[in-house]
mmCIF file of C-alpha atoms in Angstrom:
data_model
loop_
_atom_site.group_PDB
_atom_site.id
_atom_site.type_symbol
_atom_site.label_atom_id
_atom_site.label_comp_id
_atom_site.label_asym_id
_atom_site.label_seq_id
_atom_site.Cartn_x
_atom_site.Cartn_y
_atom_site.Cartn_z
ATOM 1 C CA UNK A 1 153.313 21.577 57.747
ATOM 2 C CA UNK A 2 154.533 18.300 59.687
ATOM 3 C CA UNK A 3 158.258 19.263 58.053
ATOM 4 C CA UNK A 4 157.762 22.823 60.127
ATOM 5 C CA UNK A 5 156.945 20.898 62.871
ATOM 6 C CA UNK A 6 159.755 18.404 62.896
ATOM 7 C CA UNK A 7 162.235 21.635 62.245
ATOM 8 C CA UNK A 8 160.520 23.086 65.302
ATOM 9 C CA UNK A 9 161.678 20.059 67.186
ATOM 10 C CA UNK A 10 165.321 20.202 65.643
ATOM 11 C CA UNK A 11 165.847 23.748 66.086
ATOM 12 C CA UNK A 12 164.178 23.426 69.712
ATOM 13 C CA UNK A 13 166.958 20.597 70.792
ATOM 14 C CA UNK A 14 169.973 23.019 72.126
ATOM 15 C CA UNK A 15 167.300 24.993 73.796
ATOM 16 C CA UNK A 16 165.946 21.983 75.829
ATOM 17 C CA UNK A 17 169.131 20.612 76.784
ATOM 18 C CA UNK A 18 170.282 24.355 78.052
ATOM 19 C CA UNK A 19 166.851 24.955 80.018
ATOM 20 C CA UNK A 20 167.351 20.928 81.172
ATOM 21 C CA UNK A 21 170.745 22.229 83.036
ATOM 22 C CA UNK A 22 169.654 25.844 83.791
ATOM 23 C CA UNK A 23 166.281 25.011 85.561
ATOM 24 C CA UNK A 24 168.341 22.296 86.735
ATOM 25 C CA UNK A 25 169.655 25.539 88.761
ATOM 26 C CA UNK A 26 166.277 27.124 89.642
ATOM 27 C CA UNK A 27 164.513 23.722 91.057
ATOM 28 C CA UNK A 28 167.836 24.270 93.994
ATOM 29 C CA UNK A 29 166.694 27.966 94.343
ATOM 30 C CA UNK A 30 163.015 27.140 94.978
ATOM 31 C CA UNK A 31 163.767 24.360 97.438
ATOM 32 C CA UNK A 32 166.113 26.508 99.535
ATOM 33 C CA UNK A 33 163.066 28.978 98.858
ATOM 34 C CA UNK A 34 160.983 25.825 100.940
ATOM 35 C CA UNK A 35 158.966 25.749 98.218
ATOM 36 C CA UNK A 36 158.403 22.036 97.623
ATOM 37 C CA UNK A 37 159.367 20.384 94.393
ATOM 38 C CA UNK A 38 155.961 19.827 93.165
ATOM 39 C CA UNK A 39 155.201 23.574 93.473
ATOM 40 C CA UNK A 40 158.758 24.757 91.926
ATOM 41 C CA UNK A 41 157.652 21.947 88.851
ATOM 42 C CA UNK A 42 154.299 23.936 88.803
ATOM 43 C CA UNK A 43 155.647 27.319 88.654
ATOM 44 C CA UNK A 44 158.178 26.002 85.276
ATOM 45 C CA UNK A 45 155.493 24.774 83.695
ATOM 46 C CA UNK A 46 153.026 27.635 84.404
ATOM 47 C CA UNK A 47 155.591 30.565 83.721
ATOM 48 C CA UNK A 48 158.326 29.389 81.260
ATOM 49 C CA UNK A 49 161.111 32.140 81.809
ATOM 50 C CA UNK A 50 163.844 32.233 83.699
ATOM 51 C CA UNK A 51 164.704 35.764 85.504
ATOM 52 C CA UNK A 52 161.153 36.340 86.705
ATOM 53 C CA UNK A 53 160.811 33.141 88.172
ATOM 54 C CA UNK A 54 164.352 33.482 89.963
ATOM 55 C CA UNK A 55 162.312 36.994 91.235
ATOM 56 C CA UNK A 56 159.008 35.436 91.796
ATOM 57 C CA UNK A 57 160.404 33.071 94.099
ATOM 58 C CA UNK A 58 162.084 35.967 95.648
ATOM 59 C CA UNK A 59 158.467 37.557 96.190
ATOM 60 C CA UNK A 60 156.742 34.389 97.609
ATOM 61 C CA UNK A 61 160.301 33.953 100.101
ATOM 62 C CA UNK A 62 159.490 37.571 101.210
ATOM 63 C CA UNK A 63 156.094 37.029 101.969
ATOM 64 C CA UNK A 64 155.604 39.862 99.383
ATOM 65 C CA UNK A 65 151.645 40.890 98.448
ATOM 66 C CA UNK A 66 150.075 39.885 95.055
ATOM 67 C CA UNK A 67 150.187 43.485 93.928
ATOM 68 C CA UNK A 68 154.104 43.310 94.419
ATOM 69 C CA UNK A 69 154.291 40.001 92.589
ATOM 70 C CA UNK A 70 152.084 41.118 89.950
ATOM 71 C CA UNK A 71 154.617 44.491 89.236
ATOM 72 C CA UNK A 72 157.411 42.131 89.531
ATOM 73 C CA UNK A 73 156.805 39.816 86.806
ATOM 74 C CA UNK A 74 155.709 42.768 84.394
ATOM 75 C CA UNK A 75 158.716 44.139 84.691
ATOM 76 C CA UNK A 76 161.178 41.694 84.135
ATOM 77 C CA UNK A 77 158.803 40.238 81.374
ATOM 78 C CA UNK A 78 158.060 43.054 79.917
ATOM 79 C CA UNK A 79 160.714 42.616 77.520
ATOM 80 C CA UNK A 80 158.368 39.509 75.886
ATOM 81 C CA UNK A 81 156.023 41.964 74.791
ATOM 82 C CA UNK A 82 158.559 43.391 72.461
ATOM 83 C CA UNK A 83 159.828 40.178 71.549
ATOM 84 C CA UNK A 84 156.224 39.401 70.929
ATOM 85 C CA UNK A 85 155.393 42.439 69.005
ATOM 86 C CA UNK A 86 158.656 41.884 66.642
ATOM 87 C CA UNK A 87 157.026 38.392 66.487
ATOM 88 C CA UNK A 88 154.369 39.191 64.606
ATOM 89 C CA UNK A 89 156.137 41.126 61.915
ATOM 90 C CA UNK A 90 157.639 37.221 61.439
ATOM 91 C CA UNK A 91 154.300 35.095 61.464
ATOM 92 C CA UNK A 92 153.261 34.015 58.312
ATOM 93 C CA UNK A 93 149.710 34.229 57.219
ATOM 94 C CA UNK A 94 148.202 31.339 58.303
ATOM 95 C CA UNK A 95 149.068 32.328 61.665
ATOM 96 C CA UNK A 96 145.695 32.632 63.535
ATOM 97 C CA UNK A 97 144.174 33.887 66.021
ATOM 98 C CA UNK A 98 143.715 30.699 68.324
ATOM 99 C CA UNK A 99 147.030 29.919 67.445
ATOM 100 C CA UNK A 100 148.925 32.540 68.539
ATOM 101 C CA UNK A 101 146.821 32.440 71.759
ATOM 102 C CA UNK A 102 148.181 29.209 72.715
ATOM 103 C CA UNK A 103 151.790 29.498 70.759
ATOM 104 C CA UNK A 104 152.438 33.048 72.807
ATOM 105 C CA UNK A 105 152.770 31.166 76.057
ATOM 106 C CA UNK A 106 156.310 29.901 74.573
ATOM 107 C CA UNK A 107 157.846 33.050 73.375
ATOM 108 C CA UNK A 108 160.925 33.009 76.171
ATOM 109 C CA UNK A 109 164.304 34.617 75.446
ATOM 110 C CA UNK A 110 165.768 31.858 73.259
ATOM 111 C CA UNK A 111 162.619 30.725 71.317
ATOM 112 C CA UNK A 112 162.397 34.175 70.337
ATOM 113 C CA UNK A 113 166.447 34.150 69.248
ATOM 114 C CA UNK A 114 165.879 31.358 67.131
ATOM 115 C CA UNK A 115 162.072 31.848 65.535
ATOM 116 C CA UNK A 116 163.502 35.674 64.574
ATOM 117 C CA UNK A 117 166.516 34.106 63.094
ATOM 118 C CA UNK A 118 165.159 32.260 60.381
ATOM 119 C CA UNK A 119 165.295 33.181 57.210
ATOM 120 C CA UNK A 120 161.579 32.663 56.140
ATOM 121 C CA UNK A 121 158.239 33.549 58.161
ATOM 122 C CA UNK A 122 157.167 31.597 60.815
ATOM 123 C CA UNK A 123 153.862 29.096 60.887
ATOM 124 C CA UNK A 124 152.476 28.245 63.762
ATOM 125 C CA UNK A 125 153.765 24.486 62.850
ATOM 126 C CA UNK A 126 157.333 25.535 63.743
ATOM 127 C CA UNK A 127 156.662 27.872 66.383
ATOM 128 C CA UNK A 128 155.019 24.669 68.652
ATOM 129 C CA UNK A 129 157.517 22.168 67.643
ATOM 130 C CA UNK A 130 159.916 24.790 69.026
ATOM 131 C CA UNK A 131 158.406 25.095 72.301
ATOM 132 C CA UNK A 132 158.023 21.347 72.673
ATOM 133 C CA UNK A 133 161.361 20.492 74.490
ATOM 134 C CA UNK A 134 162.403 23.736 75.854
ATOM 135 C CA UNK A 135 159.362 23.106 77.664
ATOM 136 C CA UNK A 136 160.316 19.554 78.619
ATOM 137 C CA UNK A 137 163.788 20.523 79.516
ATOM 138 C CA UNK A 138 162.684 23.505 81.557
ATOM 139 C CA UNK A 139 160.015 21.645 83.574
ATOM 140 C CA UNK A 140 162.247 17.964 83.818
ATOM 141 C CA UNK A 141 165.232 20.122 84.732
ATOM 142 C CA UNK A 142 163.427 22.283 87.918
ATOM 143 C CA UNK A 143 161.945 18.913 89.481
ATOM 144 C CA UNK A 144 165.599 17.374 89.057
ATOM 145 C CA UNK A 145 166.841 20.154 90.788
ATOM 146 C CA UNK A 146 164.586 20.473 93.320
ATOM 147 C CA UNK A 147 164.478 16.901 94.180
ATOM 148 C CA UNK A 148 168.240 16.738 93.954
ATOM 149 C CA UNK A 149 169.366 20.120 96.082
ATOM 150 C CA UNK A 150 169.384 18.210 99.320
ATOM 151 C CA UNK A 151 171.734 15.509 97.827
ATOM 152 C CA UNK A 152 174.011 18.152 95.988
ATOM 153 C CA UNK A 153 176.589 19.659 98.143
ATOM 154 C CA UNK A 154 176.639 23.068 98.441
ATOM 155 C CA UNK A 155 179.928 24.212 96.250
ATOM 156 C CA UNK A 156 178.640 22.262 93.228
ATOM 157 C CA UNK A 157 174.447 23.821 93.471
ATOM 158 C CA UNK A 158 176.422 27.618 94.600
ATOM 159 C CA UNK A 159 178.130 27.545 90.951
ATOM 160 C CA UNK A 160 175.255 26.222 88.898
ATOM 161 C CA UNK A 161 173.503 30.113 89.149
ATOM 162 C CA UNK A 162 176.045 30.963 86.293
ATOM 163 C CA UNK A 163 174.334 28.493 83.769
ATOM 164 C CA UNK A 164 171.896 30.979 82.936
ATOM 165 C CA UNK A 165 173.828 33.744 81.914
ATOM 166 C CA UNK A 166 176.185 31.637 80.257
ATOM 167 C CA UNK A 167 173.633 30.831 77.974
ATOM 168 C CA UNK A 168 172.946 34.341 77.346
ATOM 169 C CA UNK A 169 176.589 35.004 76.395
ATOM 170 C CA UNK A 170 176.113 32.310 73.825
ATOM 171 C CA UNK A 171 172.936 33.787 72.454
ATOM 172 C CA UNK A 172 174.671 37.700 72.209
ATOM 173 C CA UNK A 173 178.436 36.828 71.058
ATOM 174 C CA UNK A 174 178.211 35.273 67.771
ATOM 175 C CA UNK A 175 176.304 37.851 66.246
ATOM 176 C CA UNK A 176 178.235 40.976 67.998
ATOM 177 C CA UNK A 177 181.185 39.490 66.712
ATOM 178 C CA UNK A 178 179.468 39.838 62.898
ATOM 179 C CA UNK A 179 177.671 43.067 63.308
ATOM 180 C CA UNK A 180 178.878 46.235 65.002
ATOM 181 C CA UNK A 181 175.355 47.766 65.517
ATOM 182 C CA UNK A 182 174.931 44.900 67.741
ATOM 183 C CA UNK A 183 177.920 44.818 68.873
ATOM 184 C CA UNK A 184 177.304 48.456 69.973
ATOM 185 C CA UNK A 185 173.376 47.936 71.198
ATOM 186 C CA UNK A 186 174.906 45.159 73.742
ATOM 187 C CA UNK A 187 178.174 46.988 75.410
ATOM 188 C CA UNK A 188 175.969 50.072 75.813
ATOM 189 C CA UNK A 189 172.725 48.337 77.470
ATOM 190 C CA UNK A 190 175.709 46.398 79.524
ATOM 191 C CA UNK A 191 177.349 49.800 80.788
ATOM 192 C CA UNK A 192 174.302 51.359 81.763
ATOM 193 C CA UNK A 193 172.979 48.435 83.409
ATOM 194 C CA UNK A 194 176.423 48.344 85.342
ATOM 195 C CA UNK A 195 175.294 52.156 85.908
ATOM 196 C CA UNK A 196 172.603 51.077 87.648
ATOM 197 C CA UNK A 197 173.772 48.847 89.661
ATOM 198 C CA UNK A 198 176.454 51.176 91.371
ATOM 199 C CA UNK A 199 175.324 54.605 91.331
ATOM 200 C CA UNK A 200 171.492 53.894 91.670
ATOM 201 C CA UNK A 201 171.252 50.908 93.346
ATOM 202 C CA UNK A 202 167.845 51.624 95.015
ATOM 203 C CA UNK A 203 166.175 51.274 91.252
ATOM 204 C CA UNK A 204 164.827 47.738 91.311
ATOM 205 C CA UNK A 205 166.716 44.634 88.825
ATOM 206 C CA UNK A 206 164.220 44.601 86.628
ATOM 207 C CA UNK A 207 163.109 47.896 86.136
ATOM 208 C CA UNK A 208 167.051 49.467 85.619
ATOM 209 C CA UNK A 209 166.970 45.823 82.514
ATOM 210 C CA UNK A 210 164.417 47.530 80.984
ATOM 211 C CA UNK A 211 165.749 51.157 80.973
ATOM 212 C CA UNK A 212 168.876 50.143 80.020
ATOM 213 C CA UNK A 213 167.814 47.709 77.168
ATOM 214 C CA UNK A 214 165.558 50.676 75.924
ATOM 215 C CA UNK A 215 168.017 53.220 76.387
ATOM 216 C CA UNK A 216 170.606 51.203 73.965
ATOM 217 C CA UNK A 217 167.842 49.993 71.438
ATOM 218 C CA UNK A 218 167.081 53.505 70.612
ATOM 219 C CA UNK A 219 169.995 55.088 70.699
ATOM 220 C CA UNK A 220 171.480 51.747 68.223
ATOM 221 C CA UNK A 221 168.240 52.780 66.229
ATOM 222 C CA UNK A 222 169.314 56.271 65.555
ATOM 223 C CA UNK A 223 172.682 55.589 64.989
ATOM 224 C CA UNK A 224 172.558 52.562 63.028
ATOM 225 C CA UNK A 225 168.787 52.506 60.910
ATOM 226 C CA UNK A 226 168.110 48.790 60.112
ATOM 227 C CA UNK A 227 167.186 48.747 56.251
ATOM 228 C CA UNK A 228 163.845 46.118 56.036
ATOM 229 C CA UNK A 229 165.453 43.450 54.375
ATOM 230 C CA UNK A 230 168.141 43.162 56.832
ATOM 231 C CA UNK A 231 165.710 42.383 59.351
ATOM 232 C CA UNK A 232 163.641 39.814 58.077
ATOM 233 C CA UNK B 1 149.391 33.751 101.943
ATOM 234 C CA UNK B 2 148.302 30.787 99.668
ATOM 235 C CA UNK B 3 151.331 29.280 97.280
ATOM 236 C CA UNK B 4 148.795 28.853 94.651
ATOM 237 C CA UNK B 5 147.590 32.113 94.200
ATOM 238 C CA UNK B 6 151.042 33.870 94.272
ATOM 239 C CA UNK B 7 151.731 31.562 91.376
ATOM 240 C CA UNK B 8 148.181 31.941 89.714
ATOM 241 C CA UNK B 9 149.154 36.016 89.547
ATOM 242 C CA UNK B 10 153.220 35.040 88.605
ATOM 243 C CA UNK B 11 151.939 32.775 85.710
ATOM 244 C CA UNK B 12 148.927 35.184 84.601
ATOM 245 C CA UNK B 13 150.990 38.430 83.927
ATOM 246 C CA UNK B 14 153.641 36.506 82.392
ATOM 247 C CA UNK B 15 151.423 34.613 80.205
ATOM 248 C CA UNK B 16 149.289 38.418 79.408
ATOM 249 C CA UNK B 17 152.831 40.076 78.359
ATOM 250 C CA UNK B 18 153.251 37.512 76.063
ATOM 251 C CA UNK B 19 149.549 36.895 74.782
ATOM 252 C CA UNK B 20 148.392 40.714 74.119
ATOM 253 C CA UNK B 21 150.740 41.950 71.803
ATOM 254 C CA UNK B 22 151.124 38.799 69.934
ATOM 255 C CA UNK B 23 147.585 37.889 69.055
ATOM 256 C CA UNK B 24 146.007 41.762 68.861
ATOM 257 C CA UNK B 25 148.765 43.243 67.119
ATOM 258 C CA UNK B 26 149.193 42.230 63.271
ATOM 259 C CA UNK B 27 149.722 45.320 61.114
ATOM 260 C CA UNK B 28 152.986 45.516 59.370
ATOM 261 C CA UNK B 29 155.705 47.854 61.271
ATOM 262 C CA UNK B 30 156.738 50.332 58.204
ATOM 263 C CA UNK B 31 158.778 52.764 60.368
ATOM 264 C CA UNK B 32 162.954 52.090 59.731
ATOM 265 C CA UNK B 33 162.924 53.309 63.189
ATOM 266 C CA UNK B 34 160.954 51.035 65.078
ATOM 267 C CA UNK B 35 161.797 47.871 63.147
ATOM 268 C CA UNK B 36 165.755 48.924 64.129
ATOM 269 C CA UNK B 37 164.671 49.427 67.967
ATOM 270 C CA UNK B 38 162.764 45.795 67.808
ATOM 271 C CA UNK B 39 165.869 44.419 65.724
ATOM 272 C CA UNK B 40 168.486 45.615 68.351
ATOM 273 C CA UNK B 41 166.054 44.933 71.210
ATOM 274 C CA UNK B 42 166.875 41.958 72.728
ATOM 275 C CA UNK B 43 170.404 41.624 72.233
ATOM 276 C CA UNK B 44 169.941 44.718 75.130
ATOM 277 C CA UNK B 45 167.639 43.240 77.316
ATOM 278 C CA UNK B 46 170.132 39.842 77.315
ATOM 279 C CA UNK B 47 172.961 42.266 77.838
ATOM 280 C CA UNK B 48 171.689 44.294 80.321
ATOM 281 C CA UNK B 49 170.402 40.914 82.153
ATOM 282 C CA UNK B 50 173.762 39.254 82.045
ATOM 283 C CA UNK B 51 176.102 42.474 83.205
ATOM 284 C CA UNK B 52 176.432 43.221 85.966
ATOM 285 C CA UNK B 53 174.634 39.878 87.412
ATOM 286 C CA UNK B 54 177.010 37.247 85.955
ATOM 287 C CA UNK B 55 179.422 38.455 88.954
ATOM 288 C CA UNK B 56 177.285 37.722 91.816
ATOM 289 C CA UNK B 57 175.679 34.236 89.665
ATOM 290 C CA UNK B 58 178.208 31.811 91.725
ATOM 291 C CA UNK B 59 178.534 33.577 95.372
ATOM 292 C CA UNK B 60 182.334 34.190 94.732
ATOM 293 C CA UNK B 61 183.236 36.714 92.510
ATOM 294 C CA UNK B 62 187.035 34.990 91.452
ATOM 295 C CA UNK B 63 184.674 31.740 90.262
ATOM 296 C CA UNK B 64 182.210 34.160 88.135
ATOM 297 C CA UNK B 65 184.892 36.074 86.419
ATOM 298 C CA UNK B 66 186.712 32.780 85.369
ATOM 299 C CA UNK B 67 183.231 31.619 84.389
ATOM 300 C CA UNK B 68 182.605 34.518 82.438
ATOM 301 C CA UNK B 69 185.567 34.694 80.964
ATOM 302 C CA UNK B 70 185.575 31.144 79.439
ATOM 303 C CA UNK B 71 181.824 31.860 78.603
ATOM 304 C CA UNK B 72 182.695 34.521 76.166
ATOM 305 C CA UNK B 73 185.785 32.327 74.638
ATOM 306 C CA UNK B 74 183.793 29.555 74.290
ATOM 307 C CA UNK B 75 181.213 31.913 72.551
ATOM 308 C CA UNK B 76 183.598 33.405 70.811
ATOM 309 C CA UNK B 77 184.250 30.297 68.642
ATOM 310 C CA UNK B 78 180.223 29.917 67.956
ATOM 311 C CA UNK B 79 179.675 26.800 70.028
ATOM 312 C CA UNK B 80 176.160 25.586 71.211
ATOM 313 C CA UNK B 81 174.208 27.489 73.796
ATOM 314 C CA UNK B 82 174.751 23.870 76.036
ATOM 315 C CA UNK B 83 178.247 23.748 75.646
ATOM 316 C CA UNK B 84 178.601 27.621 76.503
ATOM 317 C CA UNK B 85 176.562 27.613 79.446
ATOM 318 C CA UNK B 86 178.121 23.686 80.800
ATOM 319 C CA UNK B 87 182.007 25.496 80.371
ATOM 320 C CA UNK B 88 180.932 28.296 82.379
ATOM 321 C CA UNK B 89 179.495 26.259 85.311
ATOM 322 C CA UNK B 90 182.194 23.598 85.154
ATOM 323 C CA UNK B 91 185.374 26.381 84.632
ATOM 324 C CA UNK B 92 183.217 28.344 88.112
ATOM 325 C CA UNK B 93 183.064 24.776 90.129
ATOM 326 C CA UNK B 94 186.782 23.945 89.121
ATOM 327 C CA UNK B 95 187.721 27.886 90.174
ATOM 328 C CA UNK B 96 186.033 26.551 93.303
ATOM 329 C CA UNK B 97 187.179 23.289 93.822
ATOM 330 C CA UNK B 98 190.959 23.940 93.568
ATOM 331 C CA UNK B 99 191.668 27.596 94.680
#
């Protein structure tokens, strides 16, 4: 149980230092936002994720109502309750109850990538040592950022918006490269997204991620069935 | 409107998305179908998140195609997420900085 825990923590480290830099990004956002750095600290350590904070904070700017904020974030987090729901298939059986009530809060796009990676189930012992420093990176990075944005000049905080997604290149390449069902599921949920964006621009970010994510998960499904084995 | 309570609703659904399905559901998945739409699932969603936003990431879009494109060689060659993301920023600043 304390080895889980311990590989938790190993497994976590590339995570932290990537959220350390990327929030590093979204602490400049939120101050620019005037939201002060205490409150852009709050809002990493309260939410954990990185797209609908970016949109939250994009809300709150707008002077947006609750109801708006509230579609918002199930929308572009939506996408957790999948990741949550292939979760479970992973969780080993001491997993309980209590424990996945508190463990759920970490499930974010990269603790997911590397819990459904393993090779074994998951106990709840490695899930938390995972979360441990993504969560310190993520919340350490945003009050860096935001107490640093007024000292950064502008070219250098302008350029540091592409961290995120280069992380999500990193996450998506290695395995397309392997598999061409992947390979596949990504370029088409890629092309439709671009879809989106030009033809119907007037569907909303998050909604035309999910659509588009859906669209090339099912259509990978039929095309290329995933035998059980290969999944777990 | 109050800061706290836009980020008392922010942090609540995102925290309910996660929580629901992950402590109420526990059956086994047996259809081939659904496990393959869950397996291929968020390889999508980081697809779809990436393209076409990636362009617009750095304000300029001759910085965020020379970040992009040294994102995917670096990724290419299976380096750390860190490494990945810190070539992309640096290769977009440097794009910046001497052009």
């Amino acid at each position: 149980m304390r080895k889980d825990f311990s590989k938790g923590i190993f497994d976590g480290l590339p995570i932290g230092l990537g959220y350390f830099s990327v929030s590093i990004g979204f602490g400049i956002l939120a101050v620019h936002q005037n939201i002060s750095a205490f409150f852009a600290w709050l809002i990493s350590a309260t939410n954990l994720t990185s797209a609908g904070q970016a949109a939250g904070v994009g809300v709150i700017a707008a002077g947006g109502t609750l109801i708006e904020m509230a579609l918002t974030q199930l929308i572009i987090n939506l996408r957790y309750s999948l990741m949550a729901l292939s979760l479970t298939q992973k969780a080993d059986r001491n997993f309980s109850t209590l424990k996945r009530i508190f463990l759920s809060f970490g499930i974010t796009d990269e603790i997911y990538a590397v819990a459904i990676s393993q090779k074994e189930k998951i106990s709840a012992s490695y899930m938390a040592g995972l979360i441990v420093l993504p969560f310190l990176g993520w919340t350490s990075g945003t009050l860096l950022g935001a107490l640093s944005s007024k000292i950064l000049p502008e070219m250098i905080s302008a350029n540091m918006g592409i961290l995120l997604y280069g992380m999500f290149i990193a996450i998506v390449i290695p395995p397309a490269k392997k598999c061409k069902p992947i390979r596949f599921a990504a370029l088409v949920a890629a092309g439709i997204s671009i879809l989106f964006h030009f033809a119907l621009p007037f569907i909303s970010t998050g909604f035309a991620i999910i659509l588009s994510a859906l669209f090339a998960s099912v259509l990978s499904a039929f095309r290329y069935p995933i035998h059980k084995e290969e999944t777990k | 409107m109050s800061l706290i309570l836009y980020i008392a609703v922010m942090a609540g659904v995102t925290y309910l998305v996660r929580m629901i399905p992950f402590t109420l559901f526990r059956k086994e998945i047996k259809s081939v179908f659904l496990q393959s739409v869950l397996f291929y699932l968020p390889y999508a969603v980081l697809s779809a998140m990436t393209v076409p936003a990636i362009f617009y990431s750095t304000g300029n879009l001759g910085s965020a195609l020379i970040g992009t494109a040294v994102a995917l060689a670096v990724a290419f060659f299976n380096k750390p997420l860190i490494v990945v993301a810190l070539a992309a920023a640096l290769s977009a600043l440097s794009f910046d900085f001497f052009l």
